[in-house]
mmCIF file of C-alpha atoms in Angstrom:
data_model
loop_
_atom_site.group_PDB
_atom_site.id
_atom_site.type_symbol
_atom_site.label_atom_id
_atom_site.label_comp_id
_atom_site.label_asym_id
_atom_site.label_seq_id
_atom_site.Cartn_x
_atom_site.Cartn_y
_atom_site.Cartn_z
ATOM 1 C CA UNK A 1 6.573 4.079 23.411
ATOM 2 C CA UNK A 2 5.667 3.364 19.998
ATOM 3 C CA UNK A 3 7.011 5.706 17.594
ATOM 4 C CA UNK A 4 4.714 6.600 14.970
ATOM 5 C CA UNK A 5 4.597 8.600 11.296
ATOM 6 C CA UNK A 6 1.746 9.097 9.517
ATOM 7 C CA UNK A 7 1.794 9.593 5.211
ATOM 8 C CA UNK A 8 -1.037 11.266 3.772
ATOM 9 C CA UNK A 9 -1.605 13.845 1.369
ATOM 10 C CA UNK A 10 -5.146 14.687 3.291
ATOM 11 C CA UNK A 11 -4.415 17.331 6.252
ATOM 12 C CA UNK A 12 -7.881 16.768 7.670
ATOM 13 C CA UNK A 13 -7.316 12.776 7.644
ATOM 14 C CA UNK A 14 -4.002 13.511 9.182
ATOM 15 C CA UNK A 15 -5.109 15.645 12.069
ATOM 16 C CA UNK A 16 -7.834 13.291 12.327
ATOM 17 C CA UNK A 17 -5.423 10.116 12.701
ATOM 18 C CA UNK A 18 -3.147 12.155 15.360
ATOM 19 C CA UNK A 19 -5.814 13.033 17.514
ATOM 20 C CA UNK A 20 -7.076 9.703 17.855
ATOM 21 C CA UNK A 21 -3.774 8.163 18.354
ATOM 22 C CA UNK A 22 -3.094 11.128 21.355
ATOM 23 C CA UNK A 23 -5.191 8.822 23.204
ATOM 24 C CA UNK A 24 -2.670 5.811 23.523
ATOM 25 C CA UNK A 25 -0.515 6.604 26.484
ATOM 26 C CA UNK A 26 2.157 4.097 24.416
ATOM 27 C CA UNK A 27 1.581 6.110 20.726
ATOM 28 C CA UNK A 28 3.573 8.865 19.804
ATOM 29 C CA UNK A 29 3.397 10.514 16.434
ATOM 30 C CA UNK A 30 6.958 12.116 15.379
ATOM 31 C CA UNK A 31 6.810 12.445 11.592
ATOM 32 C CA UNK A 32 4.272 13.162 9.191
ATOM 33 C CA UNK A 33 4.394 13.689 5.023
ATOM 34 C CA UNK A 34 1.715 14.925 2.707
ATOM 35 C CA UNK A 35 2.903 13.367 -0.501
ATOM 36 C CA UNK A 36 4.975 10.128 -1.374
ATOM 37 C CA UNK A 37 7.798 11.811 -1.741
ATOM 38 C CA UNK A 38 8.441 13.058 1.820
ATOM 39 C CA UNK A 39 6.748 9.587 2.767
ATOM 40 C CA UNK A 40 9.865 7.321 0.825
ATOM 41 C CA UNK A 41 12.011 9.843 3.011
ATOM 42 C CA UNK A 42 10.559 8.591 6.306
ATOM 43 C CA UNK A 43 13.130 5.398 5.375
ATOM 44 C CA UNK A 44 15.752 7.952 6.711
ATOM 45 C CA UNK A 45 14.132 8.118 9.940
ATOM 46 C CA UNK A 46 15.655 5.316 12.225
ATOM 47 C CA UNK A 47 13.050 6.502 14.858
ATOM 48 C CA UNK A 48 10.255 5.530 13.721
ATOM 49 C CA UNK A 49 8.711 2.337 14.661
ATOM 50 C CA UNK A 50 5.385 2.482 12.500
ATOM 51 C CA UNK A 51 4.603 4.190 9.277
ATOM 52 C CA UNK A 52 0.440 4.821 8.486
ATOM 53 C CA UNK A 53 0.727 5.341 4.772
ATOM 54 C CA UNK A 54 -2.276 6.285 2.392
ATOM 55 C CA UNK A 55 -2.263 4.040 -0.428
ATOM 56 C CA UNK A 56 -3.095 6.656 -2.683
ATOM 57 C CA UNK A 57 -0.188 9.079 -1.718
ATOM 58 C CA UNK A 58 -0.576 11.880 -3.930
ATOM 59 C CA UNK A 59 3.136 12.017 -5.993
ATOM 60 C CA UNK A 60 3.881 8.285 -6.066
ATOM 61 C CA UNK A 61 1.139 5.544 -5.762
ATOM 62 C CA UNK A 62 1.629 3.474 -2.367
ATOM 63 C CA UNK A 63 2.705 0.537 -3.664
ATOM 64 C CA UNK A 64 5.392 2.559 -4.887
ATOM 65 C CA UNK A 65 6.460 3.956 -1.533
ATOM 66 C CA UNK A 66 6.095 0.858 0.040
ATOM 67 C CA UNK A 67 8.738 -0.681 -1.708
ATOM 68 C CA UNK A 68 10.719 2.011 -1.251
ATOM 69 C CA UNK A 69 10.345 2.072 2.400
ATOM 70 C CA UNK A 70 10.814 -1.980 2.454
ATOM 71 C CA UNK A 71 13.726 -1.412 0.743
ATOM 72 C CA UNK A 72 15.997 1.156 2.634
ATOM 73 C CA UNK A 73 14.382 -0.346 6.446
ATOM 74 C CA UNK A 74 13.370 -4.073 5.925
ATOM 75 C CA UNK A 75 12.882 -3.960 9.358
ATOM 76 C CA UNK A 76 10.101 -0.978 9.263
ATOM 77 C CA UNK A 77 6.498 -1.706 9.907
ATOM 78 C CA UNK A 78 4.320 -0.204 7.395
ATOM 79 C CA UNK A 79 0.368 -0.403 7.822
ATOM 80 C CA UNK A 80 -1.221 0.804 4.739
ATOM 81 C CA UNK A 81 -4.569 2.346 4.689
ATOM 82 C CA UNK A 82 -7.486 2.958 2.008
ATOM 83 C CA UNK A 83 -10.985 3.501 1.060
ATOM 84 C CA UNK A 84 -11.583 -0.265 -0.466
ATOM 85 C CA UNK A 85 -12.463 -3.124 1.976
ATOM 86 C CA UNK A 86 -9.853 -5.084 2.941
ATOM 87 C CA UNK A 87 -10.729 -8.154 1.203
ATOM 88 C CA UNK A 88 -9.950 -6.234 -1.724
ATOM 89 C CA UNK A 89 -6.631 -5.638 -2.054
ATOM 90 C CA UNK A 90 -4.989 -6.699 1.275
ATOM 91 C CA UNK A 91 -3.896 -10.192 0.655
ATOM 92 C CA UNK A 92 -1.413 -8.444 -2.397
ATOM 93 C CA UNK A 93 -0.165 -5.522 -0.460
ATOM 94 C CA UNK A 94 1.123 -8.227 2.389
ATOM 95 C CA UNK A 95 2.987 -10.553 -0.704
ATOM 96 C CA UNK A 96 4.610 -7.284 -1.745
ATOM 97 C CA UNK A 97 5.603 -6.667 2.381
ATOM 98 C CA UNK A 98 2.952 -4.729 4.112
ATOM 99 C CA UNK A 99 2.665 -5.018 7.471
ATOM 100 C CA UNK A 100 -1.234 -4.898 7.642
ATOM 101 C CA UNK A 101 -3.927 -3.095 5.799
ATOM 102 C CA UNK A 102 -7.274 -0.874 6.769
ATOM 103 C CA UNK A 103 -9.792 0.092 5.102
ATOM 104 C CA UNK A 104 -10.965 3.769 6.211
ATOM 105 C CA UNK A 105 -13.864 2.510 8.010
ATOM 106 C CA UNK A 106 -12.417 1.361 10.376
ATOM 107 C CA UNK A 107 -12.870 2.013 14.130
ATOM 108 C CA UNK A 108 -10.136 3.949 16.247
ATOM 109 C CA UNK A 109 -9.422 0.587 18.959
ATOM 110 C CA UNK A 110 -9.001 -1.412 15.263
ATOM 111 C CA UNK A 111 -6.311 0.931 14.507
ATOM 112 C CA UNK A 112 -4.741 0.982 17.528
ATOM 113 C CA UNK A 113 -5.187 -2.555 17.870
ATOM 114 C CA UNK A 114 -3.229 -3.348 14.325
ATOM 115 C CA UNK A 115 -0.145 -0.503 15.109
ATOM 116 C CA UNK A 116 0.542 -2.489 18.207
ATOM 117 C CA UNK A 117 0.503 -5.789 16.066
ATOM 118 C CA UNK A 118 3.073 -4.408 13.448
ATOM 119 C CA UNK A 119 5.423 -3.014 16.154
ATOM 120 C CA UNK A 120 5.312 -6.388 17.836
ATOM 121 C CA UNK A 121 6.509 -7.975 14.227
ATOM 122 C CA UNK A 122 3.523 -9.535 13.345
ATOM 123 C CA UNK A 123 1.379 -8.993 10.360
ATOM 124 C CA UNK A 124 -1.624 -7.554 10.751
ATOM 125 C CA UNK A 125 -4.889 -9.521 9.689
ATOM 126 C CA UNK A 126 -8.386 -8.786 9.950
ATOM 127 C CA UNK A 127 -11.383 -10.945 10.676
ATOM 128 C CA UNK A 128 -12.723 -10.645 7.235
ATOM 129 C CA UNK A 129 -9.111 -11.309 5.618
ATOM 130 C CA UNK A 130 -8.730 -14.157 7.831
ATOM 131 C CA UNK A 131 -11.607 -15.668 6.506
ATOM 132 C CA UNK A 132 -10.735 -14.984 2.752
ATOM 133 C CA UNK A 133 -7.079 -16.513 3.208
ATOM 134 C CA UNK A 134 -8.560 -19.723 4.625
ATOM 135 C CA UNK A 135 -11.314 -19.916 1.622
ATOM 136 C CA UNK A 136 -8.462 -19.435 -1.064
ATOM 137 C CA UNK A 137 -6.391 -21.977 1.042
ATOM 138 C CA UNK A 138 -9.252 -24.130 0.859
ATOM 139 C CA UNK A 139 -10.033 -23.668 -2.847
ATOM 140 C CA UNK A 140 -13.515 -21.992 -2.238
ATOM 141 C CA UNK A 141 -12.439 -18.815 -3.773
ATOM 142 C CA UNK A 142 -10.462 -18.653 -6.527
ATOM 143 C CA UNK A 143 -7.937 -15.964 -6.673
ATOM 144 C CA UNK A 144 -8.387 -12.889 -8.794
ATOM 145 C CA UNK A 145 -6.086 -12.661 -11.990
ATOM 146 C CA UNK A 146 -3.632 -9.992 -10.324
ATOM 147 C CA UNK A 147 -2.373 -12.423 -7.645
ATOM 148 C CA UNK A 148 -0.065 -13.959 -10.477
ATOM 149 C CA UNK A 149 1.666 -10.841 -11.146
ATOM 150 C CA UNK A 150 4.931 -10.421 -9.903
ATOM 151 C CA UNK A 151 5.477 -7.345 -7.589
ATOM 152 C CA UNK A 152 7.535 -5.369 -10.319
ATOM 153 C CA UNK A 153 4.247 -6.455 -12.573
ATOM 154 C CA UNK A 154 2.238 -5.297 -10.424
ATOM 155 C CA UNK A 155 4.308 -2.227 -9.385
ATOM 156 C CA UNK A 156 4.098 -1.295 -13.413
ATOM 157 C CA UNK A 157 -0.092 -2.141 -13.593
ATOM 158 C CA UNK A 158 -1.017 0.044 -10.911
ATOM 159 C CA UNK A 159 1.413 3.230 -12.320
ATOM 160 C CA UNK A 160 -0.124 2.420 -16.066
ATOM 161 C CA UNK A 161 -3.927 2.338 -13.768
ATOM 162 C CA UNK A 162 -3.259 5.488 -12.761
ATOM 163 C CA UNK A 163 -2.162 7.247 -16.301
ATOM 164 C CA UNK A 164 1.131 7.363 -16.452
ATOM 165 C CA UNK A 165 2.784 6.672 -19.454
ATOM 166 C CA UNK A 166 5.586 3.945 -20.274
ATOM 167 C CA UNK A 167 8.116 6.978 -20.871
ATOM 168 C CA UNK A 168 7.491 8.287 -17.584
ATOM 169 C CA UNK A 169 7.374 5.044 -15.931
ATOM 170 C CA UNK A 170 10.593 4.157 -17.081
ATOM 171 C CA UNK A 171 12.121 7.256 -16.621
ATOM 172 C CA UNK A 172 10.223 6.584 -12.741
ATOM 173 C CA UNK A 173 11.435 3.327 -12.257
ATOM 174 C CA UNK A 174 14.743 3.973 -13.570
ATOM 175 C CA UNK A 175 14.463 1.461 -16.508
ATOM 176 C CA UNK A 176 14.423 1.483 -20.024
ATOM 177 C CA UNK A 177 11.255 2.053 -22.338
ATOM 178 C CA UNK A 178 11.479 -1.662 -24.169
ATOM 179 C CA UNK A 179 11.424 -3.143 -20.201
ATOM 180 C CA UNK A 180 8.832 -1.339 -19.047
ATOM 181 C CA UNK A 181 6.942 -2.104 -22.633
ATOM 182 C CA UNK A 182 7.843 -6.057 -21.686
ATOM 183 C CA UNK A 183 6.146 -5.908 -18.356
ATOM 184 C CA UNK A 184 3.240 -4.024 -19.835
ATOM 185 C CA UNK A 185 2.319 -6.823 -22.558
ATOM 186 C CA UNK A 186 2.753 -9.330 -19.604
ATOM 187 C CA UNK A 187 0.549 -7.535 -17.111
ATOM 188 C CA UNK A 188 -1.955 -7.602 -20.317
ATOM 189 C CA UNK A 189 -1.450 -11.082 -20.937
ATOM 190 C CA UNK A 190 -2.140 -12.370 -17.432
ATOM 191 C CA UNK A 191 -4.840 -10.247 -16.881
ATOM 192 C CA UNK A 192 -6.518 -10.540 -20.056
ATOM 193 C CA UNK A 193 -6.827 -7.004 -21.165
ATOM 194 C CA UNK A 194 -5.720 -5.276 -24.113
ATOM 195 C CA UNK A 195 -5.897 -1.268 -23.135
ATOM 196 C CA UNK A 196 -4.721 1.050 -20.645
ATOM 197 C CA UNK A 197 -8.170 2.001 -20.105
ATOM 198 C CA UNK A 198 -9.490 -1.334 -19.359
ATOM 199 C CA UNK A 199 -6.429 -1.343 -16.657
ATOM 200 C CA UNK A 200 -7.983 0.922 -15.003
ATOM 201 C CA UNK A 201 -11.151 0.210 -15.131
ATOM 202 C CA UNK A 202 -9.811 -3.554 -13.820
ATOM 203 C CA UNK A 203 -8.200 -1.690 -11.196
ATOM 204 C CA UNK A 204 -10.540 0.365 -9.816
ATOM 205 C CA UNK A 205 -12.910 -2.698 -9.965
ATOM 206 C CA UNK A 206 -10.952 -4.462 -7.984
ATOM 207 C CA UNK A 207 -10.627 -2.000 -5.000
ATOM 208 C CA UNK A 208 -6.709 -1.273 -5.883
ATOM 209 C CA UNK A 209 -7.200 1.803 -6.703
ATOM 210 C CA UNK A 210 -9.297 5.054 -5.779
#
């Protein structure tokens, strides 16, 4: 039986998820949160094979949680799901240890089809993803300018995306203002942007963030 919790700060998407994964005699959901708070606390849970986590968890952005969940259970296999295509923003969320990523459109055998990948160890890759890893491989697609950020880089660009400010962030992150400040002007620099405002717009352009 595969032990399953589901993160999302959407009842209805929630209810939604559990019902269709009630049809898999080997799928059991056991835990559930509704913000990324409870979700980071899922780590605690050494029953849980799977976590289905939003990846924009109201509270904490999922990048965020991710980490934290990769952190505390290295061993935990965490699917992330959004509204973007996969092609999007998939290939970064697996550098910085996702197990697999959906978009929402996806069809209720896909998802069952990826949780059993995960619990089996094994990294979850779409059709569509497959195809984009072996064009950048190739050098038919260049990468976009966010695949050379580091994942505390990218941790900080997605938090400043979302409006938070570098006080907060550091206070979030548990680092000082001048760090956080550091990583900023790099983010900026490798990206080639020069206001919060056009991180977000970058970001939301990009499909890593909704």
């Amino acid at each position: 039986m595969i032990q399953i919790a589901l993160a999302d700060d959407h009842a209805i998407v929630r209810a939604g998820l559990r019902h269709l994964l009630s049809k898999e005699v080997d799928f059991r959901v056991i835990a559930e949160a509704e913000n990324g708070r409870e979700a980071q606390m899922l780590a605690g849970r050494e029953d849980i094979d799977v976590v289905v986590l939003d990846l924009s968890i109201e509270d904490y952005c999922g990048v965020d949680v991710l980490r934290a969940l990769r952190l505390r259970r290295p061993d935990l296999s965490v699917l992330m799901v959004g509204q973007t295509p996969e092609t999007h923003c998939a290939i970064t969320l697996l550098r910085l240890g996702a197990s697999g990523y959906l978009g929402r459109g996806c069809e209720a055998p896909e998802i069952a089809r990826a949780i059993r990948t995960v619990h089996r160890g094994r990294r979850y890759v779409t059709p569509a993803l497959a195809e984009l890893l072996a064009s950048r491989a190739g050098g038919e697609t260049p990468c976009p300018p966010h695949d050379q950020l580091s994942d505390r880089e990218f941790q900080v660009f997605l938090q400043l995306a979302r409006g938070k400010t570098i006080g907060r962030l550091a206070d979030h992150l548990a680092l000082s203002v001048k760090t956080v400040s550091t990583y900023r002007s790099r983010v900026m620099d490798k990206l080639g942007l020069s206001s919060n405002s056009e991180l977000t717009y970058y970001a939301l352009k990009n499909g890593l963030m909704q």
